[in-house]
Structures are given as structure tokens and as C-alpha cells.
Amino acid sequence: MVQLRSVVLAGGGTGGHIYPLLAFADALRRHFPHIRITTLGSPKGMENQLIPAAGYDLRVIPAFQLPRSLNLDLLRTPDRMYRSAHAAGEIIDEVQAEVVVGFGGYVSVPAYLAAWRREMPIVIHEVNVPPGVANRMGMKFTKRIAVGFPHQLEQAESLRNARLVGVPLRTGITQMDRPALRPQALYHFGLRPDLPVLFVSGGSSGARTINLAVAAAAKRLAHAGIQVLHVQGGRNDPFDVPNDLPVPYVVVPYLSDMQLGYAAADLMLCRGGAITVAETTALGMPAIYVPYPFSNQEQRRNAIPVVEAGGGLLVDNSEMTPEWIERNIIPLARDRQRLAGMGHAAAAYGRRDGDEQLLRFVLEAVGR
Ligand SMILES: CC(=O)N[C@H]1[C@@H](OP(=O)(O)OP(=O)(O)OC[C@H]2O[C@@H](n3ccc(=O)[nH]c3=O)[C@H](O)[C@@H]2O)O[C@H](CO)[C@@H](O)[C@@H]1O
């Protein structure tokens, strides 16, 4: 087997690019305990909190504005992009990286460009359809593209020949025994063991529409005996919840131990971010998906195959109201049999070995 001594991982912006990078870093470390892992991030992205907290070396390179057109000529001009690529290249040289693996986000572009100039292997991991702008640019420099979901191969011409590896997920999630962790999770959040729990999370940044609709439905949910564990999200405003509810409604700003939320939950209400969908399905978590409406339908595309398999429901953002919650979520959250059926269907779609499969693909790239 190929041995790896030093890799550069690039990805940033929101959690959707950073958590798979971290999960992959963990897999590298499991297989190569002495490996040097260097991550590249941008000055303002969530990587500045998440990557150091996970114990990895984060190097921040200068930010730049990604152009709208994917024009190679632009990469030759001495602008901010060039400066960023130069900074990425210096780091690649310093750590003597053998491969660059990119997960998307603007910061990936200079890493791809610097690696291409050095004729190094580049591997791109992409989870969306259409692929993100940064990774689309990266595809000019490499044919080694890995994807997270089967529908991506069919729905994007540029991903037709990609390798389906799944999504690298944190082992805290993939190796979790939900029923075993549930009592501890309920205790941690101050939730009761005898009533169903609705777990609300709008992705790493949070989702305003979902937050406001659920908060406005707080009384109806509580009087129906449904507890709520509500993650506000990293970039969202606080919202008001009545403080005289008969059952717990717990609001947390952000969960670094997302597995505790999943363990406490009977039903999830979420957006359709790719990593969220990979996690809910890996865990067999019944979910109601409310795709973010302004991102090229990418979240709708993520949720549709799960919903078609019977693993959840799909709701338009415009329909996410307290009335919809009352009509649909309250009966579902109390129907244990229906939830169990949805959970099984979600699990049949989900996969847990994305980290190992991506590692295999990267080793092939380096070995060649
Ligand atoms: C609005 C937008 O453009 N969103 C995109 C963004 O979503 P976003 O950055 O929200 O990413 P996802 O929904 O895919 O994943 C969220 C990640 O954050 C974690 N988490 C979330 C909340 C919390 O409190 N704690 C926590 O750990 C989740 O467990 C998950 O690992 O990237 C995804 C992956 O490229 C895309 O599919 C989404 O379309």
C-alpha cells in the first residue's frame, strides 16, 4: 500500500465543506499515525473555529474574489488570486505535500492552482449538483473527482465519470449507537425520556424560515406533548420562545457534539445540505427536509432520492409555517411505527464509509 507522509487539505466557508475535510483528516490519521496534515482556510470562514478545535493545523491564506466566469486566462493574471495561489504554493512546498485534496469553498481554488503548477496529484471531493464554483474551477486541473451521492453522477455532465465514494462523516456520528447514547443525550439537554423529540437544525449557518416557523409553533407542539431541541445555527439571529411551556423546548446556539442532537431525536426538521442528508441517512434518522430555495436547487436534489426511498418528507420553504407544522409534524412525531419505517428507509439509502472510500481513491491518485 502507498504510504502518505504529508497532505494538504483545502476547504472552507461553511460546515458543509469543513466537516467532510475533518472526517477525512481523521481517516488519514487512523491509517498513517505519523502523517503531516495541513489544512488551508480563508480568513473569515467557519474553518477558523472548527479546524483548530479539532486539533488540526490551519493555515489561512489571503482571500480573493472568485470570478463569475471560469476562465483560465484569469488564473494567469497577477491579481489577488495569484497571491493566494502563491501563498498556497509556499505552504505546499514547506510541508512537502504529496497530494492536495479539496472539498470546495473559495479557498480550494488557489490550492488547486498551486498543486497543478507543481504537477502534483489533485483530488476533488464534491457533494452538490451543480458542483460548486470552486470545484468546477478545480476540474480544469484534475480528472480525479469523487462524489458523495449516486444522483450526482446522473445529474451533472461534469461529474459523469467521477468516483462515487460517499461523504466522509465524523466517526462520532458513523460509529454511534443511537439507542445506547439516547439516555445520556436526553439528560444532557434536559429533555424527558417519555415524550418524542423534534430536532431542528438548519445546517451549519442555521435557517431563519425554519427557526421562526418552529418557534411560532412552540405552544402547539408543547400541548401535543412534543419536545423540541432547536439549534439556532452559527449565523442566525436569536428568536423568542414562550417560557411557560408544559414540556421542554431547548434552544442551543450551535452544537459541536452534533451526535448528541441526533441521539436525542425521534424526528429531524432540517434543510437539505449535502452533509446533513449524508448524516441523517447514515444514522437512519427520519427527517423532514426544507431545502434552501436560493442555491440552484442543490438541496432539493439532495433530499429527493431519500424522500423517494421513503426516508423522509420534502417541504417547500414557502410552506414552512406553524400551520404546516401542526398539520404534519405533530401527527408524524407521535406515530412511532411510521417513524421507524422512515428510519429504515433512510438507513437503506445512507452509507457510512465515505472516509475510507475517499482515502482509497486518494491513495490510487498518489500511487500512479
Ligand atoms: C445555504 C447553502 O448554500 N448551504 C450549503 C452548505 O450547507 P451547510 O454548510 O449548512 O452544510 P450541510 O447542511 O451540508 O452540513 C452541515 C454540517 O454542520 C454540522 N452542524 C450543524 C449544526 C450544528 O449545530 N452543529 C454541526 O455540527 C452538521 O452535523 C453537518 O455536518 O454546504 C452544503 C455542502 O456543500 C450544501 O449542500 C448546502 O446547500
mmCIF file of C-alpha atoms and ligand atoms in Angstrom:
data_model
loop_
_atom_site.group_PDB
_atom_site.id
_atom_site.type_symbol
_atom_site.label_atom_id
_atom_site.label_comp_id
_atom_site.label_asym_id
_atom_site.label_seq_id
_atom_site.Cartn_x
_atom_site.Cartn_y
_atom_site.Cartn_z
ATOM 1 C CA MET A 1 0.000 0.000 0.000
ATOM 2 C CA VAL A 2 1.126 3.563 -0.750
ATOM 3 C CA GLN A 3 2.388 5.382 2.335
ATOM 4 C CA LEU A 4 1.456 9.021 2.822
ATOM 5 C CA ARG A 5 3.676 11.398 4.742
ATOM 6 C CA SER A 6 2.195 14.833 4.092
ATOM 7 C CA VAL A 7 -1.079 16.065 2.608
ATOM 8 C CA VAL A 8 -2.726 19.422 2.140
ATOM 9 C CA LEU A 9 -6.488 19.571 2.603
ATOM 10 C CA ALA A 10 -8.333 22.624 1.322
ATOM 11 C CA GLY A 11 -11.883 23.623 2.066
ATOM 12 C CA GLY A 12 -13.698 26.382 3.824
ATOM 13 C CA GLY A 13 -16.640 28.678 4.224
ATOM 14 C CA THR A 14 -19.453 26.789 5.923
ATOM 15 C CA GLY A 15 -19.660 23.487 7.791
ATOM 16 C CA GLY A 16 -20.666 21.687 4.611
ATOM 17 C CA HIS A 17 -17.113 21.978 3.292
ATOM 18 C CA ILE A 18 -15.275 21.671 6.585
ATOM 19 C CA TYR A 19 -16.798 18.640 8.326
ATOM 20 C CA PRO A 20 -16.014 16.232 5.454
ATOM 21 C CA LEU A 21 -12.454 17.613 5.413
ATOM 22 C CA LEU A 22 -12.129 16.927 9.140
ATOM 23 C CA ALA A 23 -13.611 13.447 8.832
ATOM 24 C CA PHE A 24 -11.150 12.689 6.051
ATOM 25 C CA ALA A 25 -8.273 14.072 8.137
ATOM 26 C CA ASP A 26 -9.286 11.679 10.912
ATOM 27 C CA ALA A 27 -9.224 8.754 8.470
ATOM 28 C CA LEU A 28 -5.751 9.758 7.281
ATOM 29 C CA ARG A 29 -4.549 9.875 10.853
ATOM 30 C CA ARG A 30 -6.019 6.446 11.637
ATOM 31 C CA HIS A 31 -4.193 4.864 8.719
ATOM 32 C CA PHE A 32 -0.964 6.887 8.895
ATOM 33 C CA PRO A 33 -0.421 7.902 12.526
ATOM 34 C CA HIS A 34 2.661 9.989 11.693
ATOM 35 C CA ILE A 35 1.237 11.811 8.702
ATOM 36 C CA ARG A 36 1.527 15.584 8.473
ATOM 37 C CA ILE A 37 -1.854 17.115 7.753
ATOM 38 C CA THR A 38 -2.041 20.774 6.772
ATOM 39 C CA THR A 39 -5.327 22.469 6.076
ATOM 40 C CA LEU A 40 -5.823 25.640 4.061
ATOM 41 C CA GLY A 41 -8.572 28.052 5.032
ATOM 42 C CA SER A 42 -9.778 31.563 4.299
ATOM 43 C CA PRO A 43 -9.674 34.417 6.819
ATOM 44 C CA LYS A 44 -13.374 34.588 7.673
ATOM 45 C CA GLY A 45 -14.793 31.079 7.174
ATOM 46 C CA MET A 46 -16.055 28.751 9.902
ATOM 47 C CA GLU A 47 -12.808 26.775 9.472
ATOM 48 C CA ASN A 48 -11.187 29.293 11.824
ATOM 49 C CA GLN A 49 -13.252 27.880 14.678
ATOM 50 C CA LEU A 50 -13.822 24.275 13.586
ATOM 51 C CA ILE A 51 -10.374 23.188 12.402
ATOM 52 C CA PRO A 52 -8.245 24.302 15.388
ATOM 53 C CA ALA A 53 -10.939 22.917 17.715
ATOM 54 C CA ALA A 54 -10.471 19.529 16.044
ATOM 55 C CA GLY A 55 -6.716 19.750 16.643
ATOM 56 C CA TYR A 56 -5.508 20.224 13.049
ATOM 57 C CA ASP A 57 -3.010 22.714 11.648
ATOM 58 C CA LEU A 58 -4.889 25.508 9.861
ATOM 59 C CA ARG A 59 -3.014 27.881 7.561
ATOM 60 C CA VAL A 60 -5.004 30.899 6.494
ATOM 61 C CA ILE A 61 -4.247 32.245 3.027
ATOM 62 C CA PRO A 62 -5.326 35.626 1.638
ATOM 63 C CA ALA A 63 -8.919 35.908 0.498
ATOM 64 C CA PHE A 64 -9.828 36.791 -3.060
ATOM 65 C CA GLN A 65 -12.962 37.334 -5.080
ATOM 66 C CA LEU A 66 -13.813 34.309 -7.204
ATOM 67 C CA PRO A 67 -14.629 35.388 -10.764
ATOM 68 C CA ARG A 68 -18.010 34.556 -12.228
ATOM 69 C CA SER A 69 -16.621 33.049 -15.399
ATOM 70 C CA LEU A 70 -14.338 30.068 -15.156
ATOM 71 C CA ASN A 71 -11.720 31.483 -17.465
ATOM 72 C CA LEU A 72 -8.212 30.056 -17.328
ATOM 73 C CA ASP A 73 -6.652 33.294 -18.626
ATOM 74 C CA LEU A 74 -7.724 34.916 -15.433
ATOM 75 C CA LEU A 75 -5.592 32.486 -13.473
ATOM 76 C CA ARG A 76 -2.510 33.816 -15.218
ATOM 77 C CA THR A 77 -3.074 37.400 -14.197
ATOM 78 C CA PRO A 78 -1.139 38.714 -11.189
ATOM 79 C CA ASP A 79 -4.194 39.584 -9.108
ATOM 80 C CA ARG A 80 -5.327 38.557 -5.654
ATOM 81 C CA MET A 81 -5.998 35.050 -6.886
ATOM 82 C CA TYR A 82 -2.369 34.795 -7.920
ATOM 83 C CA ARG A 83 -1.264 35.985 -4.482
ATOM 84 C CA SER A 84 -3.469 33.403 -2.816
ATOM 85 C CA ALA A 85 -2.132 30.669 -5.081
ATOM 86 C CA HIS A 86 1.405 31.793 -4.299
ATOM 87 C CA ALA A 87 0.694 31.565 -0.563
ATOM 88 C CA ALA A 88 -0.847 28.111 -1.022
ATOM 89 C CA GLY A 89 2.168 27.027 -3.064
ATOM 90 C CA GLU A 90 4.609 28.154 -0.395
ATOM 91 C CA ILE A 91 2.767 26.071 2.183
ATOM 92 C CA ILE A 92 2.645 23.056 -0.138
ATOM 93 C CA ASP A 93 6.411 23.346 -0.610
ATOM 94 C CA GLU A 94 7.123 23.896 3.060
ATOM 95 C CA VAL A 95 5.275 20.773 4.170
ATOM 96 C CA GLN A 96 6.377 18.802 1.087
ATOM 97 C CA ALA A 97 2.837 17.703 0.399
ATOM 98 C CA GLU A 98 2.335 14.688 -1.822
ATOM 99 C CA VAL A 99 -1.277 15.405 -2.737
ATOM 100 C CA VAL A 100 -3.862 18.162 -2.441
ATOM 101 C CA VAL A 101 -7.400 17.125 -1.593
ATOM 102 C CA GLY A 102 -10.022 19.840 -1.963
ATOM 103 C CA PHE A 103 -13.532 19.939 -0.600
ATOM 104 C CA GLY A 104 -14.748 23.163 -2.197
ATOM 105 C CA GLY A 105 -15.166 26.706 -0.992
ATOM 106 C CA TYR A 106 -13.197 29.627 -2.438
ATOM 107 C CA VAL A 107 -10.015 28.687 -0.619
ATOM 108 C CA SER A 108 -9.746 25.454 -2.622
ATOM 109 C CA VAL A 109 -9.031 27.289 -5.894
ATOM 110 C CA PRO A 110 -5.559 28.625 -5.042
ATOM 111 C CA ALA A 111 -4.671 25.209 -3.643
ATOM 112 C CA TYR A 112 -5.716 23.501 -6.885
ATOM 113 C CA LEU A 113 -3.837 26.072 -8.949
ATOM 114 C CA ALA A 114 -0.648 25.780 -6.900
ATOM 115 C CA ALA A 115 -0.758 21.978 -6.995
ATOM 116 C CA TRP A 116 -1.340 21.981 -10.756
ATOM 117 C CA ARG A 117 1.686 24.201 -11.293
ATOM 118 C CA ARG A 118 3.740 21.695 -9.322
ATOM 119 C CA GLU A 119 2.274 18.786 -11.298
ATOM 120 C CA MET A 120 1.100 17.187 -8.070
ATOM 121 C CA PRO A 121 -1.876 14.844 -7.755
ATOM 122 C CA ILE A 122 -5.104 16.704 -7.018
ATOM 123 C CA VAL A 123 -8.285 15.063 -5.776
ATOM 124 C CA ILE A 124 -11.576 16.922 -5.592
ATOM 125 C CA HIS A 125 -14.468 15.876 -3.364
ATOM 126 C CA GLU A 126 -17.778 17.326 -4.465
ATOM 127 C CA VAL A 127 -21.169 16.790 -2.833
ATOM 128 C CA ASN A 128 -23.510 19.075 -4.770
ATOM 129 C CA VAL A 129 -25.283 19.280 -8.104
ATOM 130 C CA PRO A 130 -24.403 21.550 -9.759
ATOM 131 C CA PRO A 131 -20.838 21.344 -8.431
ATOM 132 C CA GLY A 132 -19.680 24.428 -6.522
ATOM 133 C CA VAL A 133 -17.835 27.161 -8.445
ATOM 134 C CA ALA A 134 -14.505 26.481 -6.740
ATOM 135 C CA ASN A 135 -14.573 22.781 -7.534
ATOM 136 C CA ARG A 136 -15.713 23.477 -11.094
ATOM 137 C CA MET A 137 -12.571 25.520 -11.483
ATOM 138 C CA GLY A 138 -10.538 22.745 -9.919
ATOM 139 C CA MET A 139 -11.908 20.336 -12.508
ATOM 140 C CA LYS A 140 -9.815 22.158 -15.102
ATOM 141 C CA PHE A 141 -6.740 20.835 -13.309
ATOM 142 C CA THR A 142 -7.649 17.247 -12.491
ATOM 143 C CA LYS A 143 -9.867 14.405 -13.580
ATOM 144 C CA ARG A 144 -9.754 12.802 -10.141
ATOM 145 C CA ILE A 145 -13.164 13.751 -8.852
ATOM 146 C CA ALA A 146 -15.014 11.980 -6.064
ATOM 147 C CA VAL A 147 -18.690 12.497 -5.290
ATOM 148 C CA GLY A 148 -20.904 11.884 -2.300
ATOM 149 C CA PHE A 149 -24.159 10.645 -3.851
ATOM 150 C CA PRO A 150 -25.342 8.487 -6.781
ATOM 151 C CA HIS A 151 -27.665 11.175 -8.171
ATOM 152 C CA GLN A 152 -24.667 13.448 -8.827
ATOM 153 C CA LEU A 153 -23.323 11.061 -11.470
ATOM 154 C CA GLU A 154 -26.569 11.225 -13.396
ATOM 155 C CA GLN A 155 -27.412 14.885 -12.972
ATOM 156 C CA ALA A 156 -24.182 16.732 -13.789
ATOM 157 C CA GLU A 157 -22.272 16.213 -17.034
ATOM 158 C CA SER A 158 -19.004 17.235 -15.336
ATOM 159 C CA LEU A 159 -19.466 14.513 -12.704
ATOM 160 C CA ARG A 160 -20.432 11.689 -15.061
ATOM 161 C CA ASN A 161 -17.036 10.000 -14.767
ATOM 162 C CA ALA A 162 -16.479 10.798 -11.099
ATOM 163 C CA ARG A 163 -15.916 8.092 -8.478
ATOM 164 C CA LEU A 164 -18.790 7.558 -6.060
ATOM 165 C CA VAL A 165 -17.170 7.423 -2.610
ATOM 166 C CA GLY A 166 -19.883 8.820 -0.323
ATOM 167 C CA VAL A 167 -19.331 11.610 2.185
ATOM 168 C CA PRO A 168 -16.607 11.389 4.848
ATOM 169 C CA LEU A 169 -18.538 11.695 8.108
ATOM 170 C CA ARG A 170 -17.252 12.149 11.626
ATOM 171 C CA THR A 171 -16.810 8.790 13.383
ATOM 172 C CA GLY A 172 -18.666 10.255 16.362
ATOM 173 C CA ILE A 173 -21.667 10.049 14.045
ATOM 174 C CA THR A 174 -20.971 6.945 11.942
ATOM 175 C CA GLN A 175 -19.986 4.772 14.889
ATOM 176 C CA MET A 176 -22.731 5.991 17.145
ATOM 177 C CA ASP A 177 -25.194 3.586 18.715
ATOM 178 C CA ARG A 178 -28.209 5.879 18.825
ATOM 179 C CA PRO A 179 -30.377 3.928 21.270
ATOM 180 C CA ALA A 180 -27.414 3.455 23.632
ATOM 181 C CA LEU A 181 -26.493 7.148 23.599
ATOM 182 C CA ARG A 182 -30.080 8.378 23.885
ATOM 183 C CA PRO A 183 -30.419 8.466 27.696
ATOM 184 C CA GLN A 184 -27.201 10.450 28.075
ATOM 185 C CA ALA A 185 -28.216 12.826 25.275
ATOM 186 C CA LEU A 186 -31.660 13.457 26.781
ATOM 187 C CA TYR A 187 -30.107 14.104 30.163
ATOM 188 C CA HIS A 188 -27.531 16.437 28.620
ATOM 189 C CA PHE A 189 -30.226 18.645 27.079
ATOM 190 C CA GLY A 190 -32.699 18.366 29.966
ATOM 191 C CA LEU A 191 -35.241 16.502 27.833
ATOM 192 C CA ARG A 192 -37.765 13.925 29.100
ATOM 193 C CA PRO A 193 -37.451 10.262 28.121
ATOM 194 C CA ASP A 194 -41.212 9.688 27.830
ATOM 195 C CA LEU A 195 -42.054 12.203 25.080
ATOM 196 C CA PRO A 196 -40.942 12.425 21.427
ATOM 197 C CA VAL A 197 -38.183 14.880 20.486
ATOM 198 C CA LEU A 198 -38.205 17.019 17.354
ATOM 199 C CA PHE A 199 -34.645 18.012 16.469
ATOM 200 C CA VAL A 200 -34.463 21.234 14.443
ATOM 201 C CA SER A 201 -31.260 22.257 12.654
ATOM 202 C CA GLY A 202 -30.954 24.466 9.594
ATOM 203 C CA GLY A 203 -27.399 23.383 8.744
ATOM 204 C CA SER A 204 -24.180 24.963 9.890
ATOM 205 C CA SER A 205 -25.422 28.547 9.444
ATOM 206 C CA GLY A 206 -28.978 27.968 10.598
ATOM 207 C CA ALA A 207 -32.214 28.614 8.690
ATOM 208 C CA ARG A 208 -34.291 31.674 9.513
ATOM 209 C CA THR A 209 -37.559 30.480 7.977
ATOM 210 C CA ILE A 210 -37.422 27.182 9.847
ATOM 211 C CA ASN A 211 -36.369 28.864 13.091
ATOM 212 C CA LEU A 212 -39.243 31.330 13.030
ATOM 213 C CA ALA A 213 -41.881 28.775 11.979
ATOM 214 C CA VAL A 214 -40.964 26.288 14.698
ATOM 215 C CA ALA A 215 -40.694 28.955 17.377
ATOM 216 C CA ALA A 216 -44.141 30.225 16.370
ATOM 217 C CA ALA A 217 -45.476 26.655 16.654
ATOM 218 C CA ALA A 218 -43.910 26.159 20.104
ATOM 219 C CA LYS A 219 -47.199 26.195 22.028
ATOM 220 C CA ARG A 220 -48.952 23.821 19.640
ATOM 221 C CA LEU A 221 -46.032 21.381 19.744
ATOM 222 C CA ALA A 222 -45.790 21.547 23.521
ATOM 223 C CA HIS A 223 -49.508 20.981 24.053
ATOM 224 C CA ALA A 224 -49.296 17.951 21.757
ATOM 225 C CA GLY A 225 -46.554 16.565 24.040
ATOM 226 C CA ILE A 226 -43.687 17.090 21.604
ATOM 227 C CA GLN A 227 -40.359 18.297 22.917
ATOM 228 C CA VAL A 228 -38.121 20.427 20.753
ATOM 229 C CA LEU A 229 -34.345 20.555 20.577
ATOM 230 C CA HIS A 230 -33.648 23.590 18.411
ATOM 231 C CA VAL A 231 -30.213 24.539 17.064
ATOM 232 C CA GLN A 232 -30.272 28.193 16.154
ATOM 233 C CA GLY A 233 -27.283 27.908 13.772
ATOM 234 C CA GLY A 234 -23.923 29.649 13.666
ATOM 235 C CA ARG A 235 -25.010 32.735 11.728
ATOM 236 C CA ASN A 236 -28.625 33.246 12.752
ATOM 237 C CA ASP A 237 -30.420 35.719 14.938
ATOM 238 C CA PRO A 238 -31.965 34.562 18.200
ATOM 239 C CA PHE A 239 -35.738 34.040 18.252
ATOM 240 C CA ASP A 240 -38.314 34.098 21.021
ATOM 241 C CA VAL A 241 -39.868 31.003 22.520
ATOM 242 C CA PRO A 242 -42.530 31.228 25.268
ATOM 243 C CA ASN A 243 -41.036 30.345 28.643
ATOM 244 C CA ASP A 244 -44.191 28.843 30.194
ATOM 245 C CA LEU A 245 -44.421 25.739 28.020
ATOM 246 C CA PRO A 246 -45.580 22.492 29.661
ATOM 247 C CA VAL A 247 -42.809 20.398 28.060
ATOM 248 C CA PRO A 248 -39.165 21.237 27.292
ATOM 249 C CA TYR A 249 -38.229 23.413 24.317
ATOM 250 C CA VAL A 250 -34.453 23.644 24.372
ATOM 251 C CA VAL A 251 -32.620 26.210 22.225
ATOM 252 C CA VAL A 252 -28.870 25.902 21.652
ATOM 253 C CA PRO A 253 -26.817 28.309 19.530
ATOM 254 C CA TYR A 254 -24.665 25.633 17.886
ATOM 255 C CA LEU A 255 -23.798 22.014 18.602
ATOM 256 C CA SER A 256 -20.184 20.947 18.398
ATOM 257 C CA ASP A 257 -21.354 17.490 19.503
ATOM 258 C CA MET A 258 -23.923 17.069 16.790
ATOM 259 C CA GLN A 259 -24.165 13.359 17.602
ATOM 260 C CA LEU A 260 -25.826 14.209 20.901
ATOM 261 C CA GLY A 261 -28.581 16.002 18.995
ATOM 262 C CA TYR A 262 -29.082 13.044 16.674
ATOM 263 C CA ALA A 263 -29.100 10.669 19.635
ATOM 264 C CA ALA A 264 -31.810 12.616 21.430
ATOM 265 C CA ALA A 265 -34.011 12.952 18.342
ATOM 266 C CA ASP A 266 -37.011 10.976 17.129
ATOM 267 C CA LEU A 267 -37.568 13.168 14.091
ATOM 268 C CA MET A 268 -35.413 15.788 12.405
ATOM 269 C CA LEU A 269 -36.506 19.011 10.738
ATOM 270 C CA CYS A 270 -33.700 20.381 8.596
ATOM 271 C CA ARG A 271 -32.577 21.914 5.323
ATOM 272 C CA GLY A 272 -31.157 19.669 2.590
ATOM 273 C CA GLY A 273 -27.444 20.460 2.845
ATOM 274 C CA ALA A 274 -25.437 17.555 1.480
ATOM 275 C CA ILE A 275 -23.643 16.698 4.686
ATOM 276 C CA THR A 276 -26.807 16.900 6.719
ATOM 277 C CA VAL A 277 -28.502 14.485 4.295
ATOM 278 C CA ALA A 278 -25.476 12.171 4.426
ATOM 279 C CA GLU A 279 -25.662 12.180 8.229
ATOM 280 C CA THR A 280 -29.415 11.688 8.624
ATOM 281 C CA THR A 281 -29.358 8.787 6.202
ATOM 282 C CA ALA A 282 -26.198 7.225 7.667
ATOM 283 C CA LEU A 283 -28.000 7.261 11.009
ATOM 284 C CA GLY A 284 -31.395 6.142 9.718
ATOM 285 C CA MET A 285 -32.956 9.316 11.058
ATOM 286 C CA PRO A 286 -36.470 10.125 9.799
ATOM 287 C CA ALA A 287 -36.359 13.700 8.544
ATOM 288 C CA ILE A 288 -38.407 16.493 7.084
ATOM 289 C CA TYR A 289 -36.328 18.358 4.532
ATOM 290 C CA VAL A 290 -36.977 22.023 3.765
ATOM 291 C CA PRO A 291 -34.443 22.798 1.014
ATOM 292 C CA TYR A 292 -32.869 26.240 0.937
ATOM 293 C CA PRO A 293 -34.611 27.827 -2.047
ATOM 294 C CA PHE A 294 -31.776 30.043 -3.318
ATOM 295 C CA SER A 295 -28.955 27.654 -4.150
ATOM 296 C CA ASN A 296 -29.614 26.248 -7.616
ATOM 297 C CA GLN A 297 -31.999 23.652 -6.223
ATOM 298 C CA GLU A 298 -28.963 21.755 -4.921
ATOM 299 C CA GLN A 299 -30.595 20.975 -1.599
ATOM 300 C CA ARG A 300 -33.793 19.762 -3.261
ATOM 301 C CA ARG A 301 -31.715 17.390 -5.375
ATOM 302 C CA ASN A 302 -30.040 16.055 -2.230
ATOM 303 C CA ALA A 303 -33.315 15.349 -0.475
ATOM 304 C CA ILE A 304 -35.387 13.917 -3.332
ATOM 305 C CA PRO A 305 -33.725 10.460 -3.510
ATOM 306 C CA VAL A 306 -34.118 9.984 0.259
ATOM 307 C CA VAL A 307 -37.742 11.049 0.154
ATOM 308 C CA GLU A 308 -38.417 8.816 -2.851
ATOM 309 C CA ALA A 309 -36.895 5.922 -0.915
ATOM 310 C CA GLY A 310 -39.381 6.618 1.892
ATOM 311 C CA GLY A 311 -36.832 8.077 4.323
ATOM 312 C CA GLY A 312 -38.427 11.467 4.857
ATOM 313 C CA LEU A 313 -40.698 14.241 3.644
ATOM 314 C CA LEU A 314 -39.940 17.220 1.421
ATOM 315 C CA VAL A 315 -41.493 20.621 2.052
ATOM 316 C CA ASP A 316 -41.129 23.871 0.164
ATOM 317 C CA ASN A 317 -39.568 26.709 2.112
ATOM 318 C CA SER A 318 -42.698 28.780 1.383
ATOM 319 C CA GLU A 319 -44.867 26.134 3.069
ATOM 320 C CA MET A 320 -42.819 26.000 6.251
ATOM 321 C CA THR A 321 -45.365 27.645 8.536
ATOM 322 C CA PRO A 322 -46.672 26.948 12.055
ATOM 323 C CA GLU A 323 -49.855 25.590 10.437
ATOM 324 C CA TRP A 324 -47.896 23.112 8.313
ATOM 325 C CA ILE A 325 -46.030 22.016 11.401
ATOM 326 C CA GLU A 326 -49.275 21.487 13.283
ATOM 327 C CA ARG A 327 -50.906 19.528 10.466
ATOM 328 C CA ASN A 328 -47.928 17.369 9.531
ATOM 329 C CA ILE A 329 -45.226 17.239 12.165
ATOM 330 C CA ILE A 330 -47.411 16.736 15.208
ATOM 331 C CA PRO A 331 -49.119 13.549 13.910
ATOM 332 C CA LEU A 332 -45.834 12.211 12.499
ATOM 333 C CA ALA A 333 -43.807 12.809 15.669
ATOM 334 C CA ARG A 334 -46.385 10.796 17.654
ATOM 335 C CA ASP A 335 -46.530 7.897 15.201
ATOM 336 C CA ARG A 336 -43.701 5.602 16.306
ATOM 337 C CA GLN A 337 -44.446 2.988 13.674
ATOM 338 C CA ARG A 338 -44.317 5.452 10.792
ATOM 339 C CA LEU A 339 -41.101 6.970 12.150
ATOM 340 C CA ALA A 340 -39.498 3.538 12.387
ATOM 341 C CA GLY A 341 -40.442 2.769 8.763
ATOM 342 C CA MET A 342 -38.973 6.078 7.595
ATOM 343 C CA GLY A 343 -35.827 5.470 9.614
ATOM 344 C CA HIS A 344 -35.282 2.043 7.991
ATOM 345 C CA ALA A 345 -35.788 3.509 4.522
ATOM 346 C CA ALA A 346 -33.345 6.345 5.247
ATOM 347 C CA ALA A 347 -30.744 3.888 6.524
ATOM 348 C CA ALA A 348 -31.057 1.765 3.373
ATOM 349 C CA TYR A 349 -30.091 4.851 1.341
ATOM 350 C CA GLY A 350 -27.325 6.028 3.670
ATOM 351 C CA ARG A 351 -23.691 4.999 3.783
ATOM 352 C CA ARG A 352 -21.048 5.273 6.454
ATOM 353 C CA ASP A 353 -17.758 4.535 4.745
ATOM 354 C CA GLY A 354 -17.181 7.735 2.722
ATOM 355 C CA ASP A 355 -13.964 8.488 4.621
ATOM 356 C CA GLU A 356 -12.426 5.095 3.817
ATOM 357 C CA GLN A 357 -13.588 5.166 0.195
ATOM 358 C CA LEU A 358 -12.150 8.628 -0.364
ATOM 359 C CA LEU A 359 -8.873 7.527 1.192
ATOM 360 C CA ARG A 360 -8.707 4.614 -1.224
ATOM 361 C CA PHE A 361 -9.263 6.995 -4.150
ATOM 362 C CA VAL A 362 -6.578 9.395 -2.903
ATOM 363 C CA LEU A 363 -4.076 6.569 -2.484
ATOM 364 C CA GLU A 364 -4.739 5.490 -6.066
ATOM 365 C CA ALA A 365 -4.062 9.056 -7.200
ATOM 366 C CA VAL A 366 -0.758 9.221 -5.328
ATOM 367 C CA GLY A 367 0.312 5.715 -6.321
ATOM 368 C CA ARG A 368 0.037 6.367 -10.024
HETATM 369 C C1 LIG B 1 -27.173 27.580 2.050
HETATM 370 C C2 LIG B 1 -26.141 26.715 1.417
HETATM 371 O O1 LIG B 1 -25.611 27.049 0.367
HETATM 372 N N1 LIG B 1 -25.851 25.570 2.049
HETATM 373 C C3 LIG B 1 -24.873 24.638 1.539
HETATM 374 C C4 LIG B 1 -23.887 24.309 2.655
HETATM 375 O O2 LIG B 1 -24.672 23.884 3.752
HETATM 376 P P1 LIG B 1 -24.118 23.749 5.243
HETATM 377 O O3 LIG B 1 -22.793 24.407 5.404
HETATM 378 O O4 LIG B 1 -25.224 24.112 6.154
HETATM 379 O O5 LIG B 1 -23.789 22.199 5.267
HETATM 380 P P2 LIG B 1 -24.640 20.881 5.481
HETATM 381 O O6 LIG B 1 -26.057 21.098 5.814
HETATM 382 O O7 LIG B 1 -24.354 20.012 4.302
HETATM 383 O O8 LIG B 1 -23.876 20.284 6.744
HETATM 384 C C5 LIG B 1 -23.923 20.941 7.980
HETATM 385 C C6 LIG B 1 -22.895 20.318 8.860
HETATM 386 O O9 LIG B 1 -22.818 21.106 10.040
HETATM 387 C C7 LIG B 1 -22.985 20.252 11.148
HETATM 388 N N2 LIG B 1 -23.575 21.012 12.253
HETATM 389 C C8 LIG B 1 -24.670 21.789 12.029
HETATM 390 C C9 LIG B 1 -25.216 22.496 13.083
HETATM 391 C C10 LIG B 1 -24.628 22.385 14.362
HETATM 392 O O10 LIG B 1 -25.062 22.975 15.345
HETATM 393 N N3 LIG B 1 -23.548 21.586 14.519
HETATM 394 C C11 LIG B 1 -22.998 20.895 13.491
HETATM 395 O O11 LIG B 1 -22.014 20.168 13.683
HETATM 396 C C12 LIG B 1 -23.853 19.110 10.662
HETATM 397 O O12 LIG B 1 -23.736 17.993 11.500
HETATM 398 C C13 LIG B 1 -23.261 18.905 9.279
HETATM 399 O O13 LIG B 1 -22.093 18.133 9.358
HETATM 400 O O14 LIG B 1 -22.974 23.288 2.226
HETATM 401 C C14 LIG B 1 -23.561 22.078 1.755
HETATM 402 C C15 LIG B 1 -22.430 21.154 1.331
HETATM 403 O O15 LIG B 1 -21.646 21.748 0.331
HETATM 404 C C16 LIG B 1 -24.531 22.356 0.592
HETATM 405 O O16 LIG B 1 -25.159 21.143 0.176
HETATM 406 C C17 LIG B 1 -25.564 23.354 1.075
HETATM 407 O O17 LIG B 1 -26.504 23.647 0.020
#
